[in-house]
Coordinates of C-alpha atoms in Angstrom, one line a residue:
Chain A
M168 CA 0.0 0.0 0.0
A169 CA 2.7 2.4 1.0
A170 CA 4.8 1.4 -2.0
S171 CA 1.9 2.1 -4.4
V172 CA 1.2 5.5 -2.9
R173 CA 4.9 6.3 -3.1
H174 CA 4.9 5.3 -6.7
L175 CA 2.1 7.8 -7.4
L176 CA 3.9 10.7 -5.7
K177 CA 7.2 10.3 -7.5
P178 CA 8.7 13.5 -8.9
W179 CA 6.4 13.9 -11.8
T180 CA 7.0 15.9 -14.9
P181 CA 4.2 16.0 -17.5
S182 CA 5.0 14.4 -20.8
L183 CA 3.8 17.4 -22.7
C184 CA 4.9 20.7 -21.1
F185 CA 2.5 23.6 -21.8
A186 CA 3.5 27.1 -21.0
R187 CA 0.7 28.1 -18.6
W188 CA -0.7 24.8 -17.2
S189 CA -0.3 23.8 -13.6
R190 CA 2.8 21.8 -12.6
Y191 CA 1.0 19.9 -9.9
N192 CA 1.1 16.1 -9.9
P193 CA -2.4 15.1 -10.9
Y194 CA -2.6 13.1 -7.7
Y195 CA -3.2 16.3 -5.8
L196 CA -6.8 17.4 -5.1
D197 CA -8.3 20.8 -5.5
P198 CA -8.8 22.9 -2.4
D199 CA -12.3 23.8 -1.3
P200 CA -12.1 27.0 0.8
S201 CA -15.8 27.4 1.5
K202 CA -16.9 27.0 5.1
D203 CA -20.0 24.9 4.4
A204 CA -21.9 23.5 7.3
R205 CA -20.6 19.9 7.4
V206 CA -23.4 17.6 6.4
P207 CA -23.5 14.7 8.8
D208 CA -22.2 11.4 7.4
S209 CA -25.6 9.7 7.3
E210 CA -27.0 12.0 4.6
L211 CA -24.1 11.6 2.2
S212 CA -24.4 9.3 -0.8
P213 CA -21.7 6.6 -1.1
E214 CA -19.8 8.6 -3.7
Q215 CA -19.7 11.7 -1.6
K216 CA -18.6 9.6 1.4
E217 CA -15.7 8.4 -0.8
L218 CA -14.8 11.9 -1.7
Q219 CA -14.8 12.9 2.0
E220 CA -12.5 10.0 2.8
L221 CA -10.2 10.9 -0.1
K222 CA -9.8 14.5 1.2
T223 CA -8.5 13.2 4.5
V224 CA -5.9 11.0 2.9
R225 CA -4.7 12.6 -0.3
P226 CA -2.5 15.6 -0.6
I227 CA -4.3 18.9 -1.5
K228 CA -3.0 21.7 -3.6
A229 CA -2.3 25.1 -2.0
A230 CA -5.2 27.6 -2.0
L231 CA -4.8 30.8 -4.0
S232 CA -4.4 34.0 -2.1
S233 CA -7.4 35.5 -3.8
D234 CA -9.8 32.8 -2.4
T235 CA -11.4 33.4 1.0
S236 CA -13.5 31.1 3.1
S237 CA -16.2 33.8 3.5
P238 CA -19.5 33.3 1.6
F239 CA -18.9 36.6 -0.1
N240 CA -16.3 34.9 -2.2
D241 CA -17.7 34.2 -5.7
P242 CA -15.6 32.0 -8.1
L243 CA -17.3 33.5 -11.2
I244 CA -16.4 37.0 -10.1
S245 CA -12.9 35.9 -9.3
K246 CA -12.5 34.4 -12.8
F247 CA -13.8 37.6 -14.3
I248 CA -11.4 39.7 -12.3
N249 CA -8.5 37.5 -13.4
M250 CA -9.5 38.0 -17.0
M251 CA -9.8 41.7 -16.7
M252 CA -6.4 41.9 -15.0
Q253 CA -3.5 43.4 -17.1
D254 CA 0.2 43.2 -16.2
G255 CA -0.7 41.4 -13.0
N256 CA -2.4 44.5 -11.5
K257 CA -5.1 42.5 -9.5
I258 CA -5.8 45.5 -7.2
L259 CA -6.9 47.6 -10.1
A260 CA -9.0 44.8 -11.6
R261 CA -10.7 44.1 -8.3
G262 CA -11.4 47.8 -7.8
I263 CA -13.0 48.0 -11.2
M264 CA -15.1 45.0 -10.4
T265 CA -16.4 46.4 -7.1
Q266 CA -17.1 49.7 -8.7
T267 CA -19.0 48.0 -11.5
L268 CA -21.1 46.0 -9.0
E269 CA -21.8 49.2 -7.1
T270 CA -22.8 51.2 -10.3
I271 CA -25.2 48.4 -11.3
K272 CA -26.7 48.3 -7.8
R273 CA -27.0 52.1 -7.7
K274 CA -28.9 52.3 -11.1
Q275 CA -31.2 49.5 -10.1
V276 CA -31.9 50.7 -6.6
E277 CA -32.6 54.2 -7.9
K278 CA -35.1 52.8 -10.4
Y279 CA -36.6 50.8 -7.6
H280 CA -37.1 53.8 -5.4
R281 CA -38.5 55.9 -8.1
S282 CA -41.1 53.4 -9.4
P283 CA -44.5 52.9 -7.9
A284 CA -45.1 50.0 -5.6
A285 CA -46.7 47.8 -8.3
K286 CA -43.5 47.6 -10.5
R287 CA -41.1 47.2 -7.7
L288 CA -41.1 43.4 -7.6
E289 CA -40.0 43.2 -11.2
I290 CA -36.8 45.2 -10.7
E291 CA -33.8 43.1 -9.9
C292 CA -31.4 44.9 -7.6
N293 CA -28.9 42.2 -6.7
P294 CA -25.7 42.9 -8.8
Y295 CA -24.5 39.3 -8.4
T296 CA -27.7 37.8 -9.9
I297 CA -27.6 40.4 -12.7
F298 CA -24.0 39.5 -13.4
Q299 CA -24.7 35.8 -13.6
K300 CA -27.8 36.2 -15.7
A301 CA -26.1 38.6 -18.1
L302 CA -23.2 36.2 -18.5
E303 CA -25.7 33.4 -19.2
N304 CA -27.3 35.5 -21.8
C305 CA -23.9 36.1 -23.5
K306 CA -22.8 32.4 -23.6
P307 CA -22.9 30.9 -27.1
I308 CA -24.4 27.4 -27.4
I309 CA -22.5 26.3 -30.4
G310 CA -19.2 27.5 -31.8
L311 CA -17.2 27.4 -35.0
A312 CA -13.9 25.5 -35.5
S313 CA -11.6 25.8 -38.5
V314 CA -11.1 22.4 -40.2
Q315 CA -8.9 21.9 -43.2
K316 CA -10.1 19.4 -45.8
G317 CA -8.8 19.1 -49.3
G318 CA -6.6 22.2 -49.2
K319 CA -9.5 24.5 -48.1
S320 CA -10.4 25.4 -44.6
Y321 CA -14.0 25.3 -43.6
Q322 CA -15.8 26.9 -40.6
V323 CA -17.4 23.8 -38.9
P324 CA -20.1 24.1 -36.2
V325 CA -18.9 22.4 -33.1
P326 CA -20.2 21.9 -29.6
L327 CA -18.5 23.9 -26.9
T328 CA -17.5 22.8 -23.4
D329 CA -18.9 24.8 -20.4
N330 CA -15.6 26.3 -19.6
R331 CA -15.1 27.5 -23.2
R332 CA -18.5 29.1 -23.3
R333 CA -17.9 30.9 -20.0
F334 CA -14.5 32.0 -21.3
L335 CA -15.9 33.3 -24.6
A336 CA -18.7 35.3 -22.9
M337 CA -16.3 37.0 -20.5
K338 CA -13.8 37.7 -23.3
W339 CA -16.4 39.3 -25.5
L340 CA -17.7 41.4 -22.6
I341 CA -14.3 42.7 -21.8
T342 CA -13.1 43.4 -25.4
E343 CA -16.4 45.0 -26.2
C344 CA -16.0 47.4 -23.3
R345 CA -12.4 48.1 -24.1
D346 CA -12.6 48.7 -27.8
N347 CA -16.1 49.8 -28.9
K348 CA -17.0 52.4 -26.3
H349 CA -16.3 56.1 -26.0
R350 CA -12.7 56.7 -24.9
R351 CA -13.4 59.0 -22.0
T352 CA -15.8 56.8 -20.0
H353 CA -14.5 54.7 -17.1
M354 CA -14.3 51.0 -17.5
Y355 CA -16.7 50.4 -14.6
E356 CA -19.3 52.6 -16.3
K357 CA -18.9 50.8 -19.6
L358 CA -19.1 47.4 -18.0
S359 CA -22.2 48.3 -16.0
Q360 CA -24.0 49.5 -19.2
E361 CA -23.1 46.3 -21.1
L362 CA -24.1 44.0 -18.2
L363 CA -27.4 45.7 -17.8
A364 CA -28.0 45.5 -21.5
A365 CA -27.0 41.8 -21.6
F366 CA -29.4 41.2 -18.6
A367 CA -32.2 42.5 -20.8
N368 CA -30.9 40.5 -23.8
E369 CA -29.9 43.6 -25.7
G370 CA -26.5 45.1 -26.5
N371 CA -23.5 44.4 -28.6
V372 CA -22.3 41.2 -26.8
V373 CA -25.6 39.4 -27.2
K374 CA -25.7 40.6 -30.8
R375 CA -22.3 39.0 -31.3
K376 CA -23.5 35.7 -29.8
H377 CA -26.5 35.8 -32.2
D378 CA -24.2 36.4 -35.1
L379 CA -22.1 33.4 -34.1
H380 CA -25.2 31.2 -33.9
K381 CA -26.3 32.4 -37.3
M382 CA -23.0 31.6 -38.9
A383 CA -23.1 28.1 -37.3
E384 CA -26.6 27.7 -38.7
A385 CA -25.5 28.8 -42.1
N386 CA -22.6 26.3 -42.1
R387 CA -24.7 23.4 -41.1
A388 CA -23.7 21.5 -44.2
Y389 CA -20.1 21.1 -43.1
A390 CA -21.1 19.6 -39.7
H391 CA -20.0 16.1 -40.8
Y392 CA -16.4 17.4 -41.3
R393 CA -16.1 17.1 -37.6
W394 CA -14.5 13.9 -36.5
W395 CA -14.4 14.4 -32.7
Chain B
I32 CA -29.2 68.2 -7.1
Q33 CA -31.1 71.0 -8.6
S34 CA -33.2 68.9 -10.9
N35 CA -33.5 66.1 -8.3
G36 CA -35.4 68.4 -5.9
Q37 CA -38.6 68.3 -7.9
Q38 CA -38.4 64.6 -8.6
L39 CA -37.6 63.9 -4.9
E40 CA -40.7 65.8 -3.8
A41 CA -43.0 64.1 -6.3
V42 CA -42.0 60.6 -5.4
A43 CA -41.9 61.3 -1.7
V44 CA -45.5 62.5 -1.7
E45 CA -46.5 59.4 -3.7
T46 CA -44.8 56.9 -1.3
A47 CA -46.0 58.8 1.8
S48 CA -49.6 58.4 0.7
A49 CA -49.1 54.8 -0.6
E50 CA -47.5 53.3 2.5
P51 CA -48.2 54.8 5.9
N52 CA -44.9 53.5 7.3
P53 CA -45.0 52.4 10.9
L54 CA -42.0 54.1 12.4
S55 CA -39.0 51.7 12.3
V56 CA -36.6 51.6 15.2
F57 CA -33.9 53.5 13.3
R58 CA -35.9 56.5 12.1
T59 CA -37.3 59.6 13.8
S60 CA -40.1 61.7 12.5
E61 CA -38.4 64.7 14.2
Q62 CA -37.2 66.7 11.2
D63 CA -36.2 69.8 13.1
P64 CA -32.7 69.6 14.5
T65 CA -33.7 72.0 17.3
Y66 CA -35.6 69.2 19.0
H67 CA -33.0 66.5 18.5
S68 CA -31.8 65.2 21.9
E69 CA -29.9 62.2 23.3
G70 CA -33.0 60.1 23.0
H71 CA -32.6 60.4 19.2
T72 CA -29.0 59.2 19.0
G73 CA -28.5 56.5 16.4
Q74 CA -31.7 57.4 14.6
Y75 CA -32.0 58.7 11.1
Y76 CA -33.9 61.9 10.3
M77 CA -34.8 63.1 6.9
L78 CA -33.4 66.3 5.4
P79 CA -36.3 68.0 3.6
P80 CA -35.4 68.2 -0.1
A81 CA -36.0 72.0 -0.3
H82 CA -33.5 72.5 2.5
I83 CA -30.9 70.3 0.7
Q84 CA -31.2 72.4 -2.5
K85 CA -30.8 75.7 -0.6
L86 CA -28.4 74.9 2.1
F87 CA -26.1 72.3 0.5
P88 CA -25.7 72.9 -3.2
Y89 CA -22.1 71.9 -2.7
G90 CA -21.5 71.3 1.0
L91 CA -22.2 67.6 1.4
P92 CA -19.6 64.9 0.8
P93 CA -19.8 63.5 -2.7
R94 CA -20.6 60.0 -1.7
F95 CA -23.5 61.2 0.4
Q96 CA -24.8 63.1 -2.6
L97 CA -24.7 59.9 -4.6
Q98 CA -26.6 58.2 -1.7
I99 CA -29.3 60.9 -1.7
K100 CA -29.7 60.4 -5.5
T101 CA -29.9 56.6 -5.2
F102 CA -32.2 56.3 -2.2
N103 CA -34.4 59.3 -3.3
E104 CA -34.1 60.8 0.2
G105 CA -31.4 62.4 2.3
C106 CA -31.2 60.8 5.7
V107 CA -28.7 61.8 8.3
M108 CA -27.9 60.0 11.5
V109 CA -28.1 61.9 14.8
R110 CA -24.9 61.3 16.6
P111 CA -23.4 62.6 19.8
P112 CA -20.7 65.0 18.4
A113 CA -23.4 66.8 16.4
L114 CA -25.7 66.9 19.4
E115 CA -22.9 68.3 21.5
L116 CA -22.2 71.0 19.0
I117 CA -25.9 72.0 18.7
S118 CA -26.2 72.2 22.4
Y119 CA -23.2 74.5 22.6
L120 CA -24.7 76.7 19.9
K121 CA -28.0 76.8 21.9
R122 CA -26.4 77.8 25.1
A123 CA -23.7 80.1 23.9
D124 CA -23.6 83.6 25.3
Y125 CA -23.8 86.0 22.4
S126 CA -22.6 89.0 24.2
K127 CA -19.1 87.6 24.5
P128 CA -16.5 87.2 21.7
P129 CA -17.2 84.2 19.5
L130 CA -16.4 80.7 20.4
R131 CA -14.6 78.3 18.1
Y132 CA -15.3 74.6 17.9
V133 CA -13.1 72.2 16.2
L134 CA -14.4 68.8 15.1
Y135 CA -11.5 66.4 14.9
G136 CA -11.2 62.7 14.4
D137 CA -9.9 59.9 12.1
I138 CA -10.6 59.7 8.4
G139 CA -14.1 58.7 7.7
T140 CA -15.6 59.0 11.1
G141 CA -18.3 61.6 10.2
K142 CA -16.9 65.0 10.8
T143 CA -18.3 66.7 7.7
M144 CA -21.7 65.1 8.3
S145 CA -21.8 66.3 11.9
L146 CA -20.9 69.8 10.6
C147 CA -23.7 69.6 8.1
H148 CA -26.2 68.5 10.8
A149 CA -25.2 71.6 12.9
L150 CA -25.5 73.8 9.8
H151 CA -29.0 72.5 9.2
Y152 CA -29.8 73.5 12.8
C153 CA -28.5 77.0 12.1
Y154 CA -30.4 77.3 8.9
T155 CA -33.7 76.3 10.6
Q156 CA -33.0 78.9 13.2
G157 CA -32.6 81.6 10.5
W158 CA -28.9 82.3 10.9
L159 CA -26.7 83.6 8.1
I160 CA -24.3 80.8 7.0
V161 CA -20.8 81.2 5.7
H162 CA -19.9 77.7 4.7
I163 CA -16.7 76.7 3.0
P164 CA -17.2 73.1 1.9
D165 CA -13.6 72.2 1.6
A166 CA -10.7 74.6 2.2
H167 CA -8.4 72.1 0.5
L168 CA -9.9 72.9 -2.8
W169 CA -8.8 76.5 -2.4
V170 CA -5.2 75.6 -1.7
K171 CA -4.4 73.0 -4.4
N172 CA -5.2 72.3 -8.0
C173 CA -6.2 75.8 -8.9
K174 CA -6.2 76.4 -12.6
E175 CA -5.9 80.1 -12.5
L176 CA -3.8 82.2 -10.2
L177 CA -3.8 85.9 -10.9
P178 CA -1.8 88.5 -9.2
S179 CA -4.1 90.5 -7.0
S180 CA -5.7 93.6 -8.4
S181 CA -5.6 95.5 -5.1
R182 CA -2.4 94.4 -3.4
P183 CA 0.9 93.7 -5.2
S184 CA 2.1 90.8 -3.1
R185 CA -1.1 88.7 -3.1
F186 CA -2.6 86.2 -5.5
D187 CA -6.2 85.8 -6.5
Q188 CA -8.2 82.7 -7.4
P189 CA -11.1 84.0 -9.6
I190 CA -12.8 80.7 -10.3
Q191 CA -13.0 79.4 -6.7
A192 CA -14.1 82.9 -5.4
S193 CA -16.9 83.3 -7.9
Q194 CA -18.1 79.8 -7.4
W195 CA -18.2 80.4 -3.6
L196 CA -20.1 83.7 -4.1
K197 CA -22.7 82.0 -6.3
N198 CA -23.3 79.3 -3.6
F199 CA -23.3 81.9 -0.9
K200 CA -26.1 83.7 -2.8
I201 CA -28.2 80.6 -3.0
T202 CA -27.9 79.8 0.7
N203 CA -28.5 83.3 2.1
E204 CA -30.9 84.9 -0.3
R205 CA -33.1 86.5 2.2
F206 CA -30.3 88.4 3.9
L207 CA -28.9 89.9 0.7
S208 CA -31.4 92.7 0.3
K209 CA -31.4 93.6 4.0
L210 CA -27.7 94.1 4.6
K211 CA -26.0 97.3 3.3
T212 CA -22.4 98.1 2.8
T213 CA -20.8 100.5 5.2
Q214 CA -18.0 101.7 3.0
R215 CA -17.2 102.6 -0.5
Y216 CA -15.3 99.9 -2.5
V217 CA -13.4 100.7 -5.6
W218 CA -12.7 97.8 -7.9
T219 CA -11.2 99.5 -11.0
K220 CA -11.1 103.1 -12.3
R221 CA -14.7 102.9 -13.5
E222 CA -16.3 100.4 -11.2
S223 CA -17.1 101.0 -7.6
T224 CA -19.7 100.1 -5.1
E225 CA -21.1 103.0 -3.1
K226 CA -21.8 103.1 0.6
G227 CA -25.2 101.8 1.5
Q228 CA -25.7 99.4 -1.4
P229 CA -27.4 96.1 -0.6
L230 CA -25.1 93.1 -0.2
G231 CA -26.7 91.4 -3.2
E232 CA -25.2 94.0 -5.5
L233 CA -21.7 93.4 -4.1
I234 CA -22.1 89.7 -4.7
D235 CA -23.3 90.2 -8.3
Q236 CA -20.3 92.4 -8.9
G237 CA -18.1 89.6 -7.8
V238 CA -19.9 87.0 -9.9
N239 CA -19.9 89.1 -13.0
R240 CA -16.4 90.4 -12.8
M241 CA -14.2 87.4 -12.2
K242 CA -11.1 89.5 -11.9
S243 CA -12.0 91.1 -8.7
S244 CA -14.0 88.3 -7.2
S245 CA -11.5 87.4 -4.5
D246 CA -11.5 91.0 -3.3
V247 CA -15.3 90.9 -3.3
V248 CA -15.1 87.8 -1.1
G249 CA -12.9 89.8 1.3
A250 CA -15.3 92.7 1.3
V251 CA -18.3 90.5 1.9
L252 CA -16.6 88.8 4.9
R253 CA -15.6 92.2 6.3
E254 CA -19.1 93.5 6.0
L255 CA -20.5 90.5 7.8
R256 CA -18.1 90.8 10.6
L257 CA -18.8 94.5 11.1
Q258 CA -22.5 94.2 10.9
A259 CA -23.3 91.0 12.7
G260 CA -22.3 92.4 16.0
G261 CA -23.6 95.9 16.0
A262 CA -27.2 95.4 15.2
T263 CA -29.5 95.0 18.2
E264 CA -32.4 96.5 16.4
G265 CA -35.2 94.2 15.4
E266 CA -34.7 94.2 11.7
G267 CA -31.0 94.2 11.2
A268 CA -30.1 91.6 13.8
F269 CA -28.9 88.3 12.6
K270 CA -26.6 85.6 13.8
L271 CA -23.7 84.5 11.8
A272 CA -22.3 81.0 11.6
V273 CA -18.9 80.4 9.9
A274 CA -18.1 76.8 9.0
V275 CA -14.9 75.8 7.4
D276 CA -14.3 72.2 6.4
G277 CA -10.7 71.2 6.3
V278 CA -9.4 74.1 8.3
N279 CA -5.9 72.7 8.4
A280 CA -5.6 73.8 4.8
L281 CA -5.4 77.4 6.0
W282 CA -2.1 76.9 7.7
G283 CA -0.4 74.1 5.8
K284 CA 1.5 74.3 2.5
T285 CA -0.2 75.0 -0.7
S286 CA 0.6 73.0 -3.9
L287 CA 0.4 76.2 -6.0
K288 CA 3.3 77.8 -7.7
K289 CA 4.1 81.3 -8.6
E290 CA 5.3 82.3 -12.0
D291 CA 8.9 82.0 -11.1
R292 CA 8.2 78.4 -9.9
T293 CA 8.6 79.0 -6.2
M294 CA 5.9 77.7 -3.9
C295 CA 3.1 79.9 -2.7
E296 CA 2.5 80.4 0.9
P297 CA -1.1 80.4 2.1
E298 CA -0.5 83.9 3.4
E299 CA -0.2 85.1 -0.2
L300 CA -3.6 84.0 -1.3
T301 CA -6.3 86.6 -0.8
L302 CA -9.0 84.0 -0.1
I303 CA -7.0 82.3 2.6
H304 CA -5.9 85.6 4.1
N305 CA -9.4 86.8 4.5
L306 CA -10.5 83.5 5.9
R307 CA -7.9 83.6 8.5
K308 CA -9.1 87.0 9.6
M309 CA -12.6 85.5 10.0
M310 CA -11.2 82.7 12.2
K311 CA -9.8 85.1 14.8
N312 CA -12.0 85.7 17.8
N313 CA -11.2 89.3 18.4
W314 CA -14.1 90.7 16.6
A315 CA -17.6 91.7 17.6
P316 CA -19.8 89.0 19.2
V317 CA -22.8 87.2 17.8
M318 CA -20.7 85.0 15.6
I319 CA -19.6 81.5 16.2
C320 CA -17.2 79.5 14.2
C321 CA -17.2 75.8 13.7
A322 CA -14.4 74.1 11.9
C323 CA -13.5 70.6 10.8
C324 CA -10.2 69.1 10.3
I325 CA -8.1 65.9 10.2
D326 CA -6.8 64.9 13.6
L327 CA -4.2 67.4 14.5
L328 CA -2.8 65.2 17.2
K329 CA -2.3 62.1 15.2
G330 CA -0.1 63.8 12.6
L331 CA 0.7 61.8 9.5
N332 CA -1.6 58.9 9.1
I333 CA -1.2 56.1 6.6
F334 CA -4.2 56.9 4.4
A335 CA -3.1 60.5 4.0
L336 CA 0.4 59.4 3.0
V337 CA -1.0 57.2 0.3
L338 CA -3.5 59.7 -1.0
F339 CA -1.6 63.0 -0.9
P340 CA 2.1 63.4 -1.8
P341 CA 4.1 63.9 1.4
P342 CA 5.4 67.4 0.8
Y343 CA 1.8 68.7 0.9
L344 CA 1.0 67.3 4.3
F345 CA 3.7 69.1 6.2
M346 CA 1.9 68.5 9.5
P347 CA 4.4 69.9 12.1
S348 CA 4.0 73.5 10.7
V349 CA 0.3 73.1 10.6
F350 CA 0.3 71.9 14.1
Q351 CA 2.2 74.8 15.5
E352 CA 0.9 77.8 13.5
G353 CA -2.6 76.6 13.3
F354 CA -2.9 75.6 16.9
D355 CA -1.6 79.0 18.0
S356 CA -4.1 81.0 15.9
M357 CA -7.0 78.7 16.7
E358 CA -6.4 78.7 20.5
P359 CA -8.5 78.8 22.5
F360 CA -11.1 76.5 21.0
V361 CA -13.5 73.8 22.1
P362 CA -12.6 70.5 20.7
V363 CA -15.3 68.0 19.7
S364 CA -14.1 64.5 19.0
V365 CA -15.8 62.4 16.3
S366 CA -15.2 58.6 16.5
N367 CA -16.4 55.4 14.8
Y368 CA -19.9 54.1 15.3
N369 CA -20.8 52.4 18.5
E370 CA -22.9 49.2 18.5
K371 CA -26.3 51.0 18.6
E372 CA -25.3 53.3 15.7
F373 CA -23.9 50.4 13.6
E374 CA -27.2 48.5 14.2
S375 CA -29.1 51.5 13.1
C376 CA -27.0 52.0 9.9
Y377 CA -27.3 48.3 9.1
L378 CA -31.1 48.4 9.4
Y379 CA -31.3 51.6 7.3
Y380 CA -29.4 49.9 4.5
L381 CA -31.7 46.9 4.7
D382 CA -34.7 49.1 4.6
R383 CA -33.4 51.0 1.6
N384 CA -32.8 47.7 -0.2
W385 CA -29.1 48.4 -0.4
L386 CA -27.6 45.2 1.1
Q387 CA -28.4 42.7 -1.6
H388 CA -26.0 39.8 -1.1
P389 CA -27.9 37.1 0.8
H390 CA -25.0 36.5 3.2
S391 CA -24.8 40.1 4.2
R392 CA -28.4 39.9 5.5
S393 CA -27.5 37.0 7.9
E394 CA -26.0 37.3 11.4
E395 CA -22.6 36.0 10.3
G396 CA -22.5 38.4 7.5
K397 CA -23.1 41.2 9.9
K398 CA -20.3 40.0 12.1
E399 CA -18.0 39.9 9.1
L400 CA -19.0 43.5 8.2
I401 CA -18.2 44.7 11.7
F402 CA -14.8 43.0 11.5
L403 CA -13.9 44.3 8.1
C404 CA -14.9 48.0 8.7
N405 CA -14.2 48.3 12.4
K406 CA -17.5 50.3 12.5
N407 CA -15.9 53.1 10.6
P408 CA -18.8 54.9 8.8
S409 CA -17.1 55.6 5.4
I410 CA -15.5 52.2 5.1
L411 CA -18.8 50.5 6.0
E412 CA -20.5 52.5 3.3
R413 CA -17.9 51.5 0.7
L414 CA -18.1 47.9 1.7
C415 CA -21.9 47.7 1.6
A416 CA -21.9 49.5 -1.8
A417 CA -20.3 46.4 -3.5
L418 CA -22.3 43.8 -1.7

């Protein structure tokens, strides 16, 4: 038993070394910083029980310094902050994110307070739910991949993984705000406008998603070029 | 704020008729600061929108103005330092030379808000208010610095002076026609203001002719000083309140440069010079000064070092000179929220639908908030804004 575990934890170098991928031995488990109330053992399914046991035995990777155990920590927001960050300036990126959330909340709460009581229930004031819903509305369902066949390359409609879809939505939001808006507005202002528009299914990012879907629909004939 | 006033009133009337709100724990219906007492500490009272437009076109902190716009109402918390100040103002003896009060405390503890609360009291009592919202704005980042038209060694700031005159006019409109000048002022070869003209004309002169606006400010302050004391007749009598926010700017260094690239001393700026004269207590009674500044005793604190370049905050000289000219004064300390006030603030944000994150509405979330902000009002406000 000990010999087999030792075998797994040998100094491990990946066979293919990518520039930005993690160097951890795949034996290591991901950390879970959240302080959930520990569900008693009787209520766990057998797989979850196995997982719990694994966590006590196996080594775990080190937690990132940007993750907190507080419930205010949101992995989606952290990912977005990382994508917005330039030159490693996380403080600036996080500041922009908090200002964006604040601006969204201010606009919505102002609308809430100025509207009559009947319409108040429809107005969504929580910036976190707005952010998640807006991101959902920006995620493409199907993507295009370039496949070369017979000397010509064709744009082939292809299913996307969840991570890829989330990445594309965030990337489009950020590039849209950086490039296509007026130069003198602040980033948080631009982001809040785009997010509120995406929440209502309007705006340039949602348009870009629709364009992608239309292209995929138009290239349906090449779908069989995909072999994976 | 100007356009908001009408909208505020319209919606306020609507909601008042729609929901007769049972008074929550953290609000008072007492809108007149005269009647605020210790029983009201920790409770929010509403500033009437008409008063906000008149009194505070520029005097409130910018984040509070945003808050007024978002919540559609301006609510101020009644806190002990403000109550103390108001009680001093009520009981002060107006036959003796004016008393000076200095609100001091750490960054973000609520000095400006306490000052505004006291000013609201003065306004409801019908005093004439001289309010400089931020003396730091007069001492740094001025775009135009003209050599003074009246005295060769001084410098003028036309933009700031005319801005202040406009705001002074909005706040004190009813006094402008009653007060008359006691002396003839000559601005240029062709322009002069005769003796006995109403103060309103003097101010118009300053607003229209930007070049002499700083001198007009000096003249206005002088008139007020001379007249506030003398009048015991029914009509002319008025009480004067002078409030300067950021009073340590009057004695520190400026960040302005003269034409030969040497630094300006605050002495050489007309506006600052006239203000300093106002702050002295050797003039006729019936005037009381309140002033507001960063903690003189603490010296350089970390936030200040980060936000302002060190040469600007030359605290030791401020300490000595400013202290000497302000002595004797009554210090009023402003500190962070205590538990009751924090509770009240938390409930207010909940009521205004400002705390949206589900965890912040739970008990543990509240404990986290207390830990993160240490009950400092401004830090709490910034934290809750993002949640």
